[in-house]
PDB file of C-alpha atoms in Angstrom:
ATOM      1  CA  UNK E   1     -38.401  28.153  51.792  1.00 61.00           C
ATOM      2  CA  UNK E   2     -35.229  28.415  49.945  1.00 67.00           C
ATOM      3  CA  UNK E   3     -32.559  30.997  51.078  1.00 65.00           C
ATOM      4  CA  UNK E   4     -29.676  32.227  48.927  1.00 68.00           C
ATOM      5  CA  UNK E   5     -26.771  34.345  49.239  1.00 64.00           C
ATOM      6  CA  UNK E   6     -24.672  35.529  46.365  1.00 59.00           C
ATOM      7  CA  UNK E   7     -26.175  32.841  44.091  1.00 64.00           C
ATOM      8  CA  UNK E   8     -25.734  29.854  46.479  1.00 70.00           C
ATOM      9  CA  UNK E   9     -28.386  28.055  48.338  1.00 63.00           C
ATOM     10  CA  UNK E  10     -27.246  28.707  52.169  1.00 62.00           C
ATOM     11  CA  UNK E  11     -30.556  27.060  53.796  1.00 58.00           C
ATOM     12  CA  UNK E  12     -33.662  25.380  53.015  1.00 68.00           C
ATOM     13  CA  UNK E  13     -36.705  25.128  55.361  1.00 60.00           C
ATOM     14  CA  UNK E  14     -39.457  22.433  54.453  1.00 64.00           C
ATOM     15  CA  UNK E  15     -41.137  21.934  58.076  1.00 63.00           C
ATOM     16  CA  UNK E  16     -44.473  23.292  58.233  1.00 59.00           C
ATOM     17  CA  UNK E  17     -45.252  25.981  60.913  1.00 57.00           C
ATOM     18  CA  UNK E  18     -43.799  29.094  62.000  1.00 56.00           C
ATOM     19  CA  UNK E  19     -40.019  29.084  62.374  1.00 59.00           C
ATOM     20  CA  UNK E  20     -37.110  31.727  62.925  1.00 60.00           C
ATOM     21  CA  UNK E  21     -34.007  31.837  61.048  1.00 60.00           C
ATOM     22  CA  UNK E  22     -31.555  34.735  61.005  1.00 61.00           C
ATOM     23  CA  UNK E  23     -30.925  35.685  57.572  1.00 64.00           C
ATOM     24  CA  UNK E  24     -27.651  37.540  56.851  1.00 66.00           C
ATOM     25  CA  UNK E  25     -27.509  40.644  54.544  1.00 67.00           C
ATOM     26  CA  UNK E  26     -27.746  40.129  51.150  1.00 67.00           C
ATOM     27  CA  UNK E  27     -29.740  37.023  51.507  1.00 64.00           C
ATOM     28  CA  UNK E  28     -32.584  36.436  49.408  1.00 64.00           C
ATOM     29  CA  UNK E  29     -35.607  34.042  50.114  1.00 69.00           C
ATOM     30  CA  UNK E  30     -37.851  32.154  47.795  1.00 71.00           C
ATOM     31  CA  UNK E  31     -41.113  30.926  49.294  1.00 74.00           C
ATOM     32  CA  UNK E  32     -41.822  27.509  47.621  1.00 75.00           C
ATOM     33  CA  UNK E  33     -45.326  25.720  48.856  1.00 78.00           C
ATOM     34  CA  UNK E  34     -44.827  22.110  49.436  1.00 78.00           C
ATOM     35  CA  UNK E  35     -48.340  21.382  50.003  1.00 83.00           C
ATOM     36  CA  UNK E  36     -50.826  19.627  47.646  1.00 91.00           C
ATOM     37  CA  UNK E  37     -51.410  21.913  44.584  1.00 93.00           C
ATOM     38  CA  UNK E  38     -54.114  21.646  41.972  1.00 95.00           C
ATOM     39  CA  UNK E  39     -54.468  23.305  38.503  1.00 94.00           C
ATOM     40  CA  UNK E  40     -56.967  22.981  35.559  1.00 94.00           C
ATOM     41  CA  UNK E  41     -55.755  22.273  32.227  1.00 92.00           C
ATOM     42  CA  UNK E  42     -57.812  23.227  29.202  1.00 84.00           C
ATOM     43  CA  UNK E  43     -57.395  22.475  25.471  1.00 70.00           C
ATOM     44  CA  UNK E  44     -59.122  24.877  23.398  1.00 71.00           C
ATOM     45  CA  UNK E  45     -59.708  22.314  20.325  1.00 81.00           C
ATOM     46  CA  UNK E  46     -57.734  19.182  20.431  1.00 86.00           C
ATOM     47  CA  UNK E  47     -58.332  16.857  17.416  1.00 87.00           C
ATOM     48  CA  UNK E  48     -58.685  13.131  18.522  1.00 87.00           C
ATOM     49  CA  UNK E  49     -56.967  10.242  16.347  1.00 89.00           C
ATOM     50  CA  UNK E  50     -59.834  10.335  13.818  1.00 86.00           C
ATOM     51  CA  UNK E  51     -59.392  14.277  13.565  1.00 86.00           C
ATOM     52  CA  UNK E  52     -62.694  15.254  15.185  1.00 85.00           C
ATOM     53  CA  UNK E  53     -61.899  18.390  17.216  1.00 88.00           C
ATOM     54  CA  UNK E  54     -62.781  17.933  20.919  1.00 89.00           C
ATOM     55  CA  UNK E  55     -63.124  20.140  23.929  1.00 89.00           C
ATOM     56  CA  UNK E  56     -60.903  18.557  26.789  1.00 90.00           C
ATOM     57  CA  UNK E  57     -60.209  19.823  30.268  1.00 91.00           C
ATOM     58  CA  UNK E  58     -58.337  17.875  32.900  1.00 93.00           C
ATOM     59  CA  UNK E  59     -57.235  18.471  36.717  1.00 96.00           C
ATOM     60  CA  UNK E  60     -53.833  17.863  37.579  1.00 96.00           C
ATOM     61  CA  UNK E  61     -52.793  17.679  41.395  1.00 97.00           C
ATOM     62  CA  UNK E  62     -48.876  17.709  42.266  1.00 96.00           C
ATOM     63  CA  UNK E  63     -46.742  18.219  45.080  1.00 94.00           C
ATOM     64  CA  UNK E  64     -43.519  19.804  45.312  1.00 91.00           C
ATOM     65  CA  UNK E  65     -40.941  17.441  46.781  1.00 91.00           C
ATOM     66  CA  UNK E  66     -37.497  19.295  46.158  1.00 88.00           C
ATOM     67  CA  UNK E  67     -37.824  22.984  46.891  1.00 84.00           C
ATOM     68  CA  UNK E  68     -34.389  23.763  45.470  1.00 83.00           C
ATOM     69  CA  UNK E  69     -35.116  22.047  42.232  1.00 88.00           C
ATOM     70  CA  UNK E  70     -38.322  23.779  42.129  1.00 87.00           C
ATOM     71  CA  UNK E  71     -36.924  27.150  42.697  1.00 83.00           C
ATOM     72  CA  UNK E  72     -34.085  26.918  40.412  1.00 81.00           C
ATOM     73  CA  UNK E  73     -34.575  24.270  37.516  1.00 86.00           C
ATOM     74  CA  UNK E  74     -36.696  26.717  35.314  1.00 89.00           C
ATOM     75  CA  UNK E  75     -37.664  30.250  35.280  1.00 87.00           C
ATOM     76  CA  UNK E  76     -41.212  29.990  36.027  1.00 92.00           C
ATOM     77  CA  UNK E  77     -42.070  26.342  37.632  1.00 92.00           C
ATOM     78  CA  UNK E  78     -45.904  26.776  37.580  1.00 93.00           C
ATOM     79  CA  UNK E  79     -46.110  27.839  34.009  1.00 95.00           C
ATOM     80  CA  UNK E  80     -43.676  25.130  32.934  1.00 96.00           C
ATOM     81  CA  UNK E  81     -45.859  22.674  34.964  1.00 96.00           C
ATOM     82  CA  UNK E  82     -49.116  23.833  33.170  1.00 95.00           C
ATOM     83  CA  UNK E  83     -47.526  23.840  29.691  1.00 95.00           C
ATOM     84  CA  UNK E  84     -46.291  20.198  30.070  1.00 95.00           C
ATOM     85  CA  UNK E  85     -49.639  19.054  31.177  1.00 95.00           C
ATOM     86  CA  UNK E  86     -51.598  20.828  28.472  1.00 94.00           C
ATOM     87  CA  UNK E  87     -49.025  19.301  25.956  1.00 94.00           C
ATOM     88  CA  UNK E  88     -49.275  15.901  27.115  1.00 94.00           C
ATOM     89  CA  UNK E  89     -53.101  16.309  27.178  1.00 93.00           C
ATOM     90  CA  UNK E  90     -52.986  17.198  23.580  1.00 92.00           C
ATOM     91  CA  UNK E  91     -50.483  14.134  22.561  1.00 93.00           C
ATOM     92  CA  UNK E  92     -52.825  11.622  24.591  1.00 92.00           C
ATOM     93  CA  UNK E  93     -56.069  12.749  23.309  1.00 89.00           C
ATOM     94  CA  UNK E  94     -54.529  12.690  19.719  1.00 91.00           C
ATOM     95  CA  UNK E  95     -53.706   9.156  20.025  1.00 93.00           C
ATOM     96  CA  UNK E  96     -57.195   7.882  20.991  1.00 91.00           C
ATOM     97  CA  UNK E  97     -60.464   7.909  19.163  1.00 91.00           C
ATOM     98  CA  UNK E  98     -63.357   9.857  21.102  1.00 89.00           C
ATOM     99  CA  UNK E  99     -65.700   6.875  20.739  1.00 86.00           C
ATOM    100  CA  UNK E 100     -65.047   3.318  20.033  1.00 86.00           C
ATOM    101  CA  UNK E 101     -66.093  -0.026  20.835  1.00 85.00           C
ATOM    102  CA  UNK E 102     -63.178  -2.377  20.236  1.00 87.00           C
ATOM    103  CA  UNK E 103     -60.220   0.039  21.775  1.00 88.00           C
ATOM    104  CA  UNK E 104     -60.026   2.440  24.580  1.00 87.00           C
ATOM    105  CA  UNK E 105     -61.602   5.605  24.038  1.00 89.00           C
ATOM    106  CA  UNK E 106     -61.440   9.280  25.501  1.00 88.00           C
ATOM    107  CA  UNK E 107     -65.304   9.203  26.330  1.00 84.00           C
ATOM    108  CA  UNK E 108     -65.236   5.743  28.116  1.00 87.00           C
ATOM    109  CA  UNK E 109     -61.727   4.817  29.641  1.00 87.00           C
ATOM    110  CA  UNK E 110     -61.040   7.862  31.497  1.00 84.00           C
ATOM    111  CA  UNK E 111     -59.091   6.176  34.357  1.00 88.00           C
ATOM    112  CA  UNK E 112     -56.691   4.325  31.833  1.00 91.00           C
ATOM    113  CA  UNK E 113     -56.175   7.966  29.969  1.00 91.00           C
ATOM    114  CA  UNK E 114     -55.713   9.500  33.598  1.00 92.00           C
ATOM    115  CA  UNK E 115     -52.862   6.926  34.524  1.00 94.00           C
ATOM    116  CA  UNK E 116     -51.370   7.693  31.208  1.00 95.00           C
ATOM    117  CA  UNK E 117     -51.303  11.399  31.445  1.00 95.00           C
ATOM    118  CA  UNK E 118     -50.007  11.320  35.034  1.00 97.00           C
ATOM    119  CA  UNK E 119     -47.184   8.953  33.916  1.00 97.00           C
ATOM    120  CA  UNK E 120     -46.285  11.038  30.813  1.00 97.00           C
ATOM    121  CA  UNK E 121     -46.424  14.304  32.783  1.00 97.00           C
ATOM    122  CA  UNK E 122     -44.393  12.996  35.682  1.00 97.00           C
ATOM    123  CA  UNK E 123     -41.631  12.136  32.949  1.00 96.00           C
ATOM    124  CA  UNK E 124     -41.570  15.754  31.797  1.00 96.00           C
ATOM    125  CA  UNK E 125     -41.709  17.476  35.074  1.00 96.00           C
ATOM    126  CA  UNK E 126     -39.576  15.331  37.261  1.00 95.00           C
ATOM    127  CA  UNK E 127     -36.665  18.172  36.699  1.00 95.00           C
ATOM    128  CA  UNK E 128     -38.662  20.586  38.887  1.00 92.00           C
ATOM    129  CA  UNK E 129     -38.820  18.275  41.813  1.00 93.00           C
ATOM    130  CA  UNK E 130     -42.441  17.781  41.598  1.00 95.00           C
ATOM    131  CA  UNK E 131     -44.622  14.723  41.999  1.00 96.00           C
ATOM    132  CA  UNK E 132     -47.823  14.243  39.963  1.00 97.00           C
ATOM    133  CA  UNK E 133     -50.253  12.571  42.372  1.00 96.00           C
ATOM    134  CA  UNK E 134     -53.388  12.644  39.962  1.00 96.00           C
ATOM    135  CA  UNK E 135     -54.492  13.646  36.683  1.00 95.00           C
ATOM    136  CA  UNK E 136     -57.790  12.982  35.576  1.00 93.00           C
ATOM    137  CA  UNK E 137     -60.014  14.140  32.373  1.00 92.00           C
ATOM    138  CA  UNK E 138     -62.761  16.357  33.698  1.00 90.00           C
ATOM    139  CA  UNK E 139     -64.630  17.094  30.551  1.00 87.00           C
ATOM    140  CA  UNK E 140     -64.518  15.495  26.989  1.00 86.00           C
ATOM    141  CA  UNK E 141     -66.796  16.806  24.251  1.00 84.00           C
ATOM    142  CA  UNK E 142     -66.957  17.380  20.837  1.00 82.00           C
ATOM    143  CA  UNK E 143     -66.230  20.952  20.091  1.00 77.00           C
ATOM    144  CA  UNK E 144     -69.057  23.496  19.694  1.00 73.00           C
ATOM    145  CA  UNK E 145     -68.794  23.398  15.821  1.00 70.00           C
ATOM    146  CA  UNK E 146     -68.903  19.642  15.549  1.00 65.00           C
ATOM    147  CA  UNK E 147     -71.690  19.304  18.258  1.00 59.00           C
ATOM    148  CA  UNK E 148     -73.940  21.746  16.237  1.00 64.00           C
ATOM    149  CA  UNK E 149     -73.385  19.979  13.147  1.00 63.00           C
ATOM    150  CA  UNK E 150     -74.133  16.570  14.551  1.00 61.00           C
ATOM    151  CA  UNK E 151     -77.467  17.981  16.082  1.00 60.00           C
ATOM    152  CA  UNK E 152     -78.499  19.483  12.513  1.00 63.00           C
ATOM    153  CA  UNK E 153     -78.034  16.004  11.042  1.00 58.00           C
ATOM    154  CA  UNK E 154     -80.420  14.535  13.747  1.00 58.00           C
TER     155      UNK E 154
END
């Protein structure tokens, strides 16, 4: 929890469990969860390096390390983290082909891509006092319109 009075932080409490803190008048408290948090990132239609549209989703796990930075660095930290993670997911997927035998691909090198995703997202959300502990691709498939076309060819 972060306690502020007249726009200045007067106290922070980041120990787990119950506690008592006398809050003077005109003090506002902001609750900040410091436990492990998870979010799902979905990209509606992300093109890979060859331009084929993909349906990609990822799971990102993070933890708040600095409650003051989380509470005051951006207006909506959850949305900021989600937007930055989705943008990194789009950019990384655009750099790699879906299938390839000679180089890293989205379908076969998920651990390598997860490391890239985590590091790039961590750089973007460091301002929020957040540590990205893991980021993994859950699902990577051709978009439905491409999958239908592939089935018709067969």
